[in-house]
CSV table of C-alpha atoms and ligand atoms in Angstrom, one decimal:
chain,number,residue,atom,x,y,z
A,17,UNK,CA,118.5,68.4,-67.5
A,18,UNK,CA,116.5,70.9,-65.6
A,19,UNK,CA,119.0,71.0,-62.7
A,20,UNK,CA,122.0,70.8,-65.1
A,21,UNK,CA,120.7,73.8,-67.1
A,22,UNK,CA,120.0,75.8,-64.0
A,23,UNK,CA,123.5,75.2,-62.6
A,24,UNK,CA,125.1,76.0,-66.0
A,25,UNK,CA,123.2,79.3,-66.5
A,26,UNK,CA,123.9,80.4,-62.9
A,27,UNK,CA,127.5,79.7,-63.6
A,28,UNK,CA,127.4,81.5,-66.9
A,29,UNK,CA,125.8,84.6,-65.5
A,30,UNK,CA,128.6,85.0,-63.0
A,31,UNK,CA,131.5,84.0,-65.2
A,32,UNK,CA,130.7,86.3,-68.2
A,33,UNK,CA,133.4,88.8,-69.0
A,34,UNK,CA,131.9,92.3,-69.1
A,35,UNK,CA,132.1,93.5,-72.7
A,36,UNK,CA,130.2,96.7,-72.8
A,37,UNK,CA,130.7,100.4,-72.6
A,38,UNK,CA,128.2,102.0,-70.2
A,39,UNK,CA,125.0,103.0,-72.0
A,40,UNK,CA,125.4,100.7,-75.0
A,41,UNK,CA,122.8,98.1,-74.1
A,42,UNK,CA,122.6,96.7,-77.7
A,43,UNK,CA,126.2,95.4,-77.3
A,44,UNK,CA,126.7,92.2,-75.4
A,45,UNK,CA,126.7,92.7,-71.7
A,46,UNK,CA,129.1,89.8,-71.4
A,47,UNK,CA,130.9,87.1,-73.3
A,48,UNK,CA,132.6,83.8,-72.5
A,49,UNK,CA,134.6,81.1,-74.3
A,50,UNK,CA,133.8,77.5,-73.5
A,51,UNK,CA,135.4,74.2,-74.5
A,52,UNK,CA,133.1,71.2,-74.6
A,53,UNK,CA,133.3,67.9,-76.5
A,54,UNK,CA,134.8,68.5,-79.9
A,55,UNK,CA,134.9,72.3,-80.1
A,56,UNK,CA,134.9,75.8,-78.8
A,57,UNK,CA,131.7,77.7,-78.0
A,58,UNK,CA,131.4,81.4,-77.9
A,59,UNK,CA,128.5,82.7,-75.7
A,60,UNK,CA,127.3,86.2,-75.7
A,61,UNK,CA,124.7,87.7,-73.3
A,62,UNK,CA,122.7,90.6,-74.6
A,63,UNK,CA,119.4,92.5,-73.8
A,64,UNK,CA,118.7,93.1,-77.5
A,65,UNK,CA,117.7,96.7,-77.3
A,66,UNK,CA,116.2,97.9,-80.5
A,67,UNK,CA,117.2,94.8,-82.4
A,68,UNK,CA,114.9,92.3,-84.1
A,69,UNK,CA,114.1,89.1,-82.1
A,70,UNK,CA,116.4,86.3,-83.4
A,71,UNK,CA,114.9,83.1,-84.7
A,72,UNK,CA,115.0,80.3,-83.8
A,73,UNK,CA,115.1,81.3,-80.2
A,74,UNK,CA,115.5,78.3,-77.8
A,75,UNK,CA,113.6,78.4,-74.5
A,76,UNK,CA,114.4,76.3,-71.5
A,77,UNK,CA,111.1,75.2,-70.0
A,78,UNK,CA,110.3,71.7,-71.1
A,79,UNK,CA,113.1,70.3,-68.9
A,80,UNK,CA,111.2,71.6,-65.9
A,81,UNK,CA,107.8,70.5,-67.1
A,82,UNK,CA,108.8,67.0,-68.0
A,83,UNK,CA,110.6,66.6,-64.7
A,84,UNK,CA,107.5,67.5,-62.8
A,85,UNK,CA,105.1,65.5,-65.0
A,86,UNK,CA,107.2,62.3,-64.9
A,87,UNK,CA,107.7,62.7,-61.1
A,88,UNK,CA,103.9,63.2,-60.6
A,89,UNK,CA,103.2,60.1,-62.7
A,90,UNK,CA,105.6,58.0,-60.7
A,91,UNK,CA,104.1,59.2,-57.4
A,92,UNK,CA,100.6,58.2,-58.6
A,93,UNK,CA,101.7,54.8,-59.9
A,94,UNK,CA,104.1,53.8,-57.1
A,95,UNK,CA,102.3,55.3,-54.1
A,96,UNK,CA,98.7,56.2,-54.7
A,97,UNK,CA,97.6,53.3,-57.0
A,98,UNK,CA,99.6,50.6,-55.2
A,99,UNK,CA,98.9,49.0,-51.9
A,100,UNK,CA,99.0,50.8,-48.6
A,101,UNK,CA,102.3,49.2,-47.6
A,102,UNK,CA,104.3,52.1,-48.7
A,103,UNK,CA,102.1,55.1,-47.7
A,104,UNK,CA,101.4,54.5,-44.1
A,105,UNK,CA,103.0,53.0,-41.0
A,106,UNK,CA,100.2,51.4,-38.9
A,107,UNK,CA,102.7,51.2,-36.0
A,108,UNK,CA,103.0,55.0,-36.0
A,109,UNK,CA,99.6,56.3,-37.1
A,110,UNK,CA,96.4,54.6,-38.4
A,111,UNK,CA,95.2,56.0,-41.7
A,112,UNK,CA,93.4,54.3,-44.6
A,113,UNK,CA,95.1,54.2,-47.9
A,114,UNK,CA,92.7,56.9,-49.2
A,115,UNK,CA,93.2,59.1,-46.2
A,116,UNK,CA,97.0,58.8,-46.6
A,117,UNK,CA,96.8,59.7,-50.3
A,118,UNK,CA,94.7,62.7,-49.4
A,119,UNK,CA,97.2,63.8,-46.8
A,120,UNK,CA,100.0,63.5,-49.3
A,121,UNK,CA,98.2,65.3,-52.1
A,122,UNK,CA,96.9,67.9,-49.6
A,123,UNK,CA,100.4,68.6,-48.4
A,124,UNK,CA,101.8,69.1,-51.9
A,125,UNK,CA,98.9,71.4,-53.0
A,126,UNK,CA,98.7,73.2,-49.6
A,127,UNK,CA,102.5,73.9,-49.5
A,128,UNK,CA,102.5,75.2,-53.0
A,129,UNK,CA,99.5,77.4,-52.4
A,130,UNK,CA,101.0,78.9,-49.2
A,131,UNK,CA,104.3,79.7,-51.0
A,132,UNK,CA,102.6,81.1,-54.1
A,133,UNK,CA,100.2,83.3,-52.2
A,134,UNK,CA,103.1,84.7,-50.1
A,135,UNK,CA,105.1,85.4,-53.2
A,136,UNK,CA,102.3,87.2,-55.0
A,137,UNK,CA,100.5,89.0,-52.2
A,138,UNK,CA,102.9,89.6,-49.4
A,139,UNK,CA,106.5,89.5,-50.8
A,140,UNK,CA,106.2,92.6,-53.0
A,141,UNK,CA,105.5,94.7,-49.9
A,142,UNK,CA,107.1,92.7,-47.1
A,143,UNK,CA,109.6,90.2,-48.4
A,144,UNK,CA,110.9,89.2,-44.9
A,145,UNK,CA,107.4,88.5,-43.6
A,146,UNK,CA,106.5,86.4,-46.7
A,147,UNK,CA,109.7,84.4,-46.4
A,148,UNK,CA,109.2,83.7,-42.7
A,149,UNK,CA,105.6,82.6,-43.2
A,150,UNK,CA,106.3,80.2,-46.0
A,151,UNK,CA,109.5,78.7,-44.6
A,152,UNK,CA,107.7,78.1,-41.2
A,153,UNK,CA,104.6,76.8,-43.0
A,154,UNK,CA,106.6,74.3,-45.2
A,155,UNK,CA,108.6,73.1,-42.2
A,156,UNK,CA,105.4,72.5,-40.3
A,157,UNK,CA,103.9,70.5,-43.2
A,158,UNK,CA,107.1,68.5,-43.4
A,159,UNK,CA,107.1,67.6,-39.7
A,160,UNK,CA,103.4,66.7,-39.8
A,161,UNK,CA,104.0,64.4,-42.8
A,162,UNK,CA,106.7,62.5,-40.8
A,163,UNK,CA,104.2,62.0,-38.0
A,164,UNK,CA,101.4,60.6,-40.1
A,165,UNK,CA,102.9,58.8,-43.1
A,166,UNK,CA,105.6,56.1,-43.3
A,167,UNK,CA,109.0,57.7,-43.2
A,168,UNK,CA,109.7,56.9,-46.8
A,169,UNK,CA,106.4,58.4,-48.1
A,170,UNK,CA,106.9,61.5,-45.9
A,171,UNK,CA,110.4,62.2,-47.3
A,172,UNK,CA,109.2,61.7,-50.9
A,173,UNK,CA,106.2,64.0,-50.4
A,174,UNK,CA,108.3,66.8,-48.9
A,175,UNK,CA,110.6,66.4,-52.0
A,176,UNK,CA,107.5,66.5,-54.3
A,177,UNK,CA,106.1,69.5,-52.5
A,178,UNK,CA,109.4,71.5,-53.0
A,179,UNK,CA,109.6,70.2,-56.6
A,180,UNK,CA,106.1,71.3,-57.3
A,181,UNK,CA,106.9,74.8,-55.9
A,182,UNK,CA,110.0,74.9,-58.2
A,183,UNK,CA,108.0,73.8,-61.3
A,184,UNK,CA,105.3,76.2,-60.4
A,185,UNK,CA,107.9,79.0,-60.2
A,186,UNK,CA,109.0,78.1,-63.8
A,187,UNK,CA,105.4,77.8,-65.2
A,188,UNK,CA,103.8,80.7,-63.4
A,189,UNK,CA,106.5,83.3,-62.9
A,190,UNK,CA,109.7,82.7,-64.8
A,191,UNK,CA,108.2,81.7,-68.2
A,192,UNK,CA,105.6,84.5,-68.1
A,193,UNK,CA,108.3,87.0,-67.4
A,194,UNK,CA,110.3,85.7,-70.3
A,195,UNK,CA,107.2,86.0,-72.5
A,196,UNK,CA,107.0,89.7,-71.5
A,197,UNK,CA,110.7,90.1,-72.2
A,198,UNK,CA,110.3,88.5,-75.7
A,199,UNK,CA,107.3,90.6,-76.6
A,200,UNK,CA,108.9,93.8,-75.4
A,201,UNK,CA,111.9,93.1,-77.6
A,202,UNK,CA,109.7,92.1,-80.5
A,203,UNK,CA,107.9,95.4,-80.3
A,204,UNK,CA,111.3,97.2,-80.3
A,205,UNK,CA,111.0,98.4,-76.8
A,206,UNK,CA,114.1,96.7,-75.5
A,207,UNK,CA,114.1,94.6,-72.4
A,208,UNK,CA,112.6,96.1,-69.3
A,209,UNK,CA,114.9,95.3,-66.4
A,210,UNK,CA,112.2,95.6,-63.8
A,211,UNK,CA,110.1,92.8,-65.5
A,212,UNK,CA,112.6,90.2,-64.4
A,213,UNK,CA,112.7,91.3,-60.7
A,214,UNK,CA,110.0,88.8,-59.5
A,215,UNK,CA,111.4,86.1,-61.8
A,216,UNK,CA,114.8,86.7,-60.2
A,217,UNK,CA,113.4,86.3,-56.7
A,218,UNK,CA,111.8,83.0,-57.3
A,219,UNK,CA,114.7,81.6,-59.3
A,220,UNK,CA,116.9,82.3,-56.3
A,221,UNK,CA,114.5,80.1,-54.2
A,222,UNK,CA,114.7,77.4,-56.9
A,223,UNK,CA,118.4,77.6,-56.7
A,224,UNK,CA,118.4,76.8,-53.0
A,225,UNK,CA,115.7,74.1,-53.3
A,226,UNK,CA,117.7,72.1,-55.9
A,227,UNK,CA,120.0,70.0,-53.7
A,228,UNK,CA,117.5,69.2,-50.9
A,229,UNK,CA,115.0,68.1,-53.6
A,230,UNK,CA,117.5,65.8,-55.3
A,231,UNK,CA,118.5,64.4,-52.0
A,232,UNK,CA,114.9,63.7,-51.0
A,233,UNK,CA,114.2,62.0,-54.4
A,234,UNK,CA,117.0,59.5,-54.1
A,235,UNK,CA,116.8,58.9,-50.3
A,236,UNK,CA,114.0,56.4,-50.6
A,237,UNK,CA,116.7,53.9,-51.4
A,238,UNK,CA,118.5,54.5,-48.0
A,239,UNK,CA,116.2,53.5,-45.1
A,240,UNK,CA,118.8,54.5,-42.5
A,241,UNK,CA,117.7,58.2,-43.2
A,242,UNK,CA,114.0,57.9,-43.3
A,243,UNK,CA,113.4,55.1,-40.8
A,244,UNK,CA,115.1,56.8,-37.9
A,245,UNK,CA,112.6,57.7,-35.1
A,246,UNK,CA,114.2,61.2,-35.4
A,247,UNK,CA,113.4,61.4,-39.1
A,248,UNK,CA,111.8,64.8,-38.9
A,249,UNK,CA,115.2,66.1,-37.6
A,250,UNK,CA,117.0,64.2,-40.4
A,251,UNK,CA,114.7,65.8,-42.9
A,252,UNK,CA,115.4,69.2,-41.6
A,253,UNK,CA,119.2,68.6,-41.6
A,254,UNK,CA,119.0,67.4,-45.2
A,255,UNK,CA,117.2,70.6,-46.2
A,256,UNK,CA,119.5,72.9,-44.3
A,257,UNK,CA,122.7,71.3,-45.4
A,258,UNK,CA,121.6,71.0,-49.1
A,259,UNK,CA,120.7,74.7,-49.1
A,260,UNK,CA,123.9,75.5,-47.2
A,261,UNK,CA,126.1,73.7,-49.8
A,262,UNK,CA,124.3,75.6,-52.6
A,263,UNK,CA,125.0,78.8,-50.7
A,264,UNK,CA,128.7,78.1,-50.4
A,265,UNK,CA,128.8,77.4,-54.1
A,266,UNK,CA,127.0,80.7,-54.9
A,267,UNK,CA,129.7,82.5,-52.9
A,268,UNK,CA,132.5,81.2,-54.9
A,269,UNK,CA,132.6,84.2,-57.2
A,270,UNK,CA,132.5,86.8,-54.5
A,271,UNK,CA,134.2,85.2,-51.5
A,272,UNK,CA,137.7,83.9,-51.7
A,273,UNK,CA,137.1,81.6,-48.6
A,274,UNK,CA,134.4,79.7,-50.4
A,275,UNK,CA,136.4,76.4,-50.6
A,276,UNK,CA,136.9,76.1,-46.8
A,277,UNK,CA,133.3,77.2,-46.3
A,278,UNK,CA,132.0,74.6,-48.7
A,279,UNK,CA,134.1,71.9,-47.1
A,280,UNK,CA,133.0,73.1,-43.6
A,281,UNK,CA,129.3,73.0,-44.7
A,282,UNK,CA,129.5,69.5,-46.1
A,283,UNK,CA,131.4,68.2,-43.0
A,284,UNK,CA,129.0,69.9,-40.6
A,285,UNK,CA,126.0,68.5,-42.5
A,286,UNK,CA,127.4,65.0,-42.5
A,287,UNK,CA,128.3,65.1,-38.8
A,288,UNK,CA,124.9,66.5,-37.8
A,289,UNK,CA,123.1,63.8,-39.9
A,290,UNK,CA,125.2,61.0,-38.5
A,291,UNK,CA,124.6,62.3,-34.9
A,292,UNK,CA,120.8,62.6,-35.5
A,293,UNK,CA,120.6,59.1,-36.9
A,294,UNK,CA,122.8,57.7,-34.1
A,295,UNK,CA,120.7,59.3,-31.4
A,296,UNK,CA,117.6,58.0,-33.1
A,297,UNK,CA,118.8,54.4,-33.3
A,298,UNK,CA,120.0,54.3,-29.7
A,299,UNK,CA,116.4,55.2,-28.8
A,300,UNK,CA,115.2,52.0,-30.4
A,301,UNK,CA,113.5,49.7,-27.9
A,302,UNK,CA,115.6,46.7,-27.0
A,303,UNK,CA,114.1,43.5,-28.3
A,304,UNK,CA,114.8,41.3,-25.3
A,305,UNK,CA,115.1,37.6,-25.2
A,306,UNK,CA,117.8,35.4,-23.7
A,307,UNK,CA,120.7,35.6,-26.1
A,308,UNK,CA,122.5,32.6,-24.6
A,309,UNK,CA,119.8,30.1,-25.8
A,310,UNK,CA,121.0,28.8,-29.2
A,311,UNK,CA,118.6,29.6,-32.0
A,312,UNK,CA,117.5,26.7,-34.2
A,313,UNK,CA,117.6,27.5,-37.9
A,314,UNK,CA,114.2,25.9,-38.5
A,315,UNK,CA,112.7,28.7,-36.3
A,316,UNK,CA,114.4,31.4,-38.3
A,317,UNK,CA,113.2,29.9,-41.5
A,318,UNK,CA,109.7,29.7,-40.1
A,319,UNK,CA,109.7,33.4,-39.3
A,320,UNK,CA,111.1,34.3,-42.8
A,321,UNK,CA,108.5,32.1,-44.4
A,322,UNK,CA,105.6,33.8,-42.5
A,323,UNK,CA,106.8,37.4,-42.8
A,324,UNK,CA,109.0,37.8,-45.8
A,325,UNK,CA,108.5,35.3,-48.6
A,326,UNK,CA,105.1,36.7,-49.5
A,327,UNK,CA,107.2,39.2,-51.4
A,328,UNK,CA,110.7,37.7,-51.4
A,329,UNK,CA,110.1,34.6,-53.4
A,330,UNK,CA,110.5,33.2,-56.9
A,331,UNK,CA,106.7,33.0,-56.8
A,332,UNK,CA,105.6,35.8,-54.6
A,333,UNK,CA,102.0,35.7,-53.3
A,334,UNK,CA,102.0,39.5,-52.7
A,335,UNK,CA,102.2,41.0,-56.1
A,336,UNK,CA,102.3,44.6,-55.0
A,337,UNK,CA,105.9,44.9,-56.2
A,338,UNK,CA,105.7,42.4,-59.1
A,339,UNK,CA,108.7,40.1,-59.0
A,340,UNK,CA,110.8,39.6,-55.9
A,341,UNK,CA,111.7,43.1,-54.8
A,342,UNK,CA,115.4,44.0,-55.2
A,343,UNK,CA,115.9,40.5,-56.7
A,344,UNK,CA,116.0,39.2,-53.1
A,345,UNK,CA,114.4,35.7,-52.5
A,346,UNK,CA,114.3,33.6,-49.4
A,347,UNK,CA,113.1,30.3,-50.8
A,348,UNK,CA,116.0,28.2,-49.8
A,349,UNK,CA,118.1,28.1,-46.5
A,350,UNK,CA,121.2,29.1,-48.6
A,351,UNK,CA,119.4,32.2,-49.8
A,352,UNK,CA,118.5,33.2,-46.2
A,353,UNK,CA,122.0,32.6,-44.9
A,354,UNK,CA,123.6,34.5,-47.7
A,355,UNK,CA,121.5,37.6,-46.8
A,356,UNK,CA,121.8,37.2,-43.1
A,357,UNK,CA,123.5,40.6,-42.5
A,358,UNK,CA,120.9,42.5,-44.7
A,359,UNK,CA,118.1,40.6,-43.0
A,360,UNK,CA,119.5,41.9,-39.7
A,361,UNK,CA,119.8,45.5,-41.0
A,362,UNK,CA,116.3,45.6,-42.5
A,363,UNK,CA,114.3,43.6,-40.0
A,364,UNK,CA,116.1,44.3,-36.7
A,365,UNK,CA,118.1,47.5,-36.9
A,366,UNK,CA,116.1,49.8,-39.1
A,367,UNK,CA,112.9,47.8,-39.0
A,368,UNK,CA,112.1,48.8,-42.6
A,369,UNK,CA,111.2,45.2,-43.6
A,370,UNK,CA,108.5,44.2,-44.0
A,371,UNK,CA,107.6,47.6,-45.4
A,372,UNK,CA,105.5,49.4,-42.9
A,373,UNK,CA,105.2,46.0,-41.2
A,374,UNK,CA,102.7,44.8,-43.8
A,375,UNK,CA,102.9,41.2,-42.7
A,376,UNK,CA,102.7,42.1,-39.0
A,377,UNK,CA,106.0,40.8,-37.8
A,378,UNK,CA,106.2,40.7,-34.0
A,379,UNK,CA,109.0,42.0,-31.8
A,380,UNK,CA,109.6,38.5,-30.6
A,381,UNK,CA,110.2,37.4,-34.1
A,382,UNK,CA,112.6,40.3,-34.7
A,383,UNK,CA,114.4,39.4,-31.4
A,384,UNK,CA,114.7,35.8,-32.7
A,385,UNK,CA,116.4,37.0,-35.9
A,386,UNK,CA,118.6,39.3,-33.8
A,387,UNK,CA,119.8,36.5,-31.6
A,388,UNK,CA,120.4,34.3,-34.6
A,389,UNK,CA,122.8,36.8,-36.1
A,390,UNK,CA,124.5,37.7,-32.8
A,391,UNK,CA,125.3,34.1,-32.2
A,392,UNK,CA,127.8,34.4,-35.1
A,393,UNK,CA,126.9,34.9,-38.7
A,394,UNK,CA,126.2,31.4,-39.9
A,395,UNK,CA,128.2,30.2,-42.9
A,396,UNK,CA,125.9,27.3,-43.5
A,397,UNK,CA,122.3,26.9,-42.4
A,398,UNK,CA,122.3,25.2,-39.0
A,399,UNK,CA,119.6,22.6,-38.5
B,403,HEC,C1,105.2,43.5,-48.8
B,403,HEC,C2,106.3,43.1,-49.5
B,403,HEC,C3,107.6,42.8,-48.7
B,403,HEC,C4,107.8,42.0,-47.6
B,403,HEC,C5,106.7,41.2,-46.8
B,403,HEC,C6,109.1,42.0,-47.2
B,403,HEC,N1,109.8,42.8,-48.1
B,403,HEC,FE1,111.9,43.1,-48.2
B,403,HEC,N2,111.7,44.3,-49.8
B,403,HEC,C7,110.4,44.8,-50.3
B,403,HEC,C8,110.7,45.8,-51.3
B,403,HEC,C9,109.6,46.6,-52.0
B,403,HEC,C10,112.1,46.0,-51.3
B,403,HEC,C11,112.9,47.0,-52.2
B,403,HEC,C12,112.8,48.4,-51.6
B,403,HEC,C13,113.7,48.6,-50.4
B,403,HEC,O1,114.8,48.1,-50.4
B,403,HEC,O2,113.2,49.2,-49.5
B,403,HEC,C14,112.7,45.0,-50.4
B,403,HEC,C15,114.0,44.8,-50.3
B,403,HEC,C16,114.6,44.0,-49.3
B,403,HEC,C17,116.0,43.7,-49.2
B,403,HEC,C18,117.0,44.1,-50.2
B,403,HEC,C19,117.5,45.5,-50.0
B,403,HEC,C20,118.6,45.5,-48.9
B,403,HEC,O3,118.5,46.4,-48.1
B,403,HEC,O4,119.5,44.7,-48.9
B,403,HEC,C21,116.1,42.8,-48.1
B,403,HEC,C22,117.4,42.2,-47.6
B,403,HEC,C23,114.8,42.6,-47.6
B,403,HEC,N3,113.9,43.3,-48.3
B,403,HEC,C24,114.5,41.8,-46.5
B,403,HEC,C25,113.3,41.5,-46.0
B,403,HEC,C26,113.0,40.7,-44.8
B,403,HEC,C27,114.1,40.1,-43.9
B,403,HEC,C28,111.6,40.6,-44.8
B,403,HEC,C29,110.9,39.8,-43.7
B,403,HEC,C30,111.1,40.2,-42.3
B,403,HEC,C31,111.1,41.3,-45.9
B,403,HEC,N4,112.1,41.9,-46.6
B,403,HEC,C32,109.7,41.4,-46.1
B,403,HEC,C33,109.2,44.3,-50.0
B,403,HEC,C34,108.9,43.3,-49.0
């Protein structure tokens, strides 16, 4: 609802038909007719000079607060209170669960504090310096997270850091400036146009953060993005192309070439992401092993039993994720064979299973699975 409202009001602001003679601020500054569900809506924008404050007056702030609060609660439950499997990747960097949590929380608070201090202290005098410092600082934090946390946790924390900055902008700048606006109208002073200048600046930032944050929130379901050894580059490309797409959308009211620009931005982003992921996966170490020696299914099953069924079973022994994650179980040969291509994708290609290699699967075991698949996807379990 937060993002939906924000997109709707951005659109409204630009689409309003000017309806006012110069100097007549009490008249609507713009109007627009809308059609939605079963009726027509007439929207009027006004600065309410010298008029009483209308009641009830609906504010738009709880959409932002509940988004942040529910996201923060999920982060605590899913990442901080659960096992270390998802926060760290021992193959990349050794951290205890507590240290990893501290790094994650520190990144969120540190990134927000850097941004907020730049906005308050430096931006009023030197906006370009402030923007350079916070953009560089946030990028450095993001890259550092990809180096010390598991790819999935790093991406999620960068999204959480940007989301916290956005919610902070609403709570600490936009809503206070709206309060000032309301009280100046209530006192009959009329709205002070300068009051909203800072609010305007940070809402432009929120506007550009929206798409990268949404992408980072859902990307934990797509290991191909976060598991690439180039994931810091992938992260950067997601941020840049998300903001670029938003920019092309913002231009649509002022630039008649916005459609080709939007299409070009999407295409360039997709090609750059694809290339970055491809370059990353060709850098994967080859697993070795003689591919001509036929693999015995009993060996495959033994590997799966040792490394996977702790979680992927009707009766999992590792209860971190509750029931079998994703509904995937490997209790019978048929279940293993039916998932052969996904097993290959997760355990051999992206190496995102076991998560952060919790069950300490070896390269030789991955190589065995790889050979098993490359000898032709088995239709029935071979004995
Ligand atoms: C510590 C618990 C754990 C272990 C051990 C584990 N997994 Fe998973 N698995 C998960 C979780 C959590 C998910 C769901 C999240 C996700 O997809 O990343 C999942 C999802 C999956 C999926 C379904 C999603 C998809 O991409 O198709 C497959 C297949 C899978 N794992 C294969 C494996 C294989 C193969 C092994 C052993 C080499 C393994 N897992 C070991 C926790 C585990």
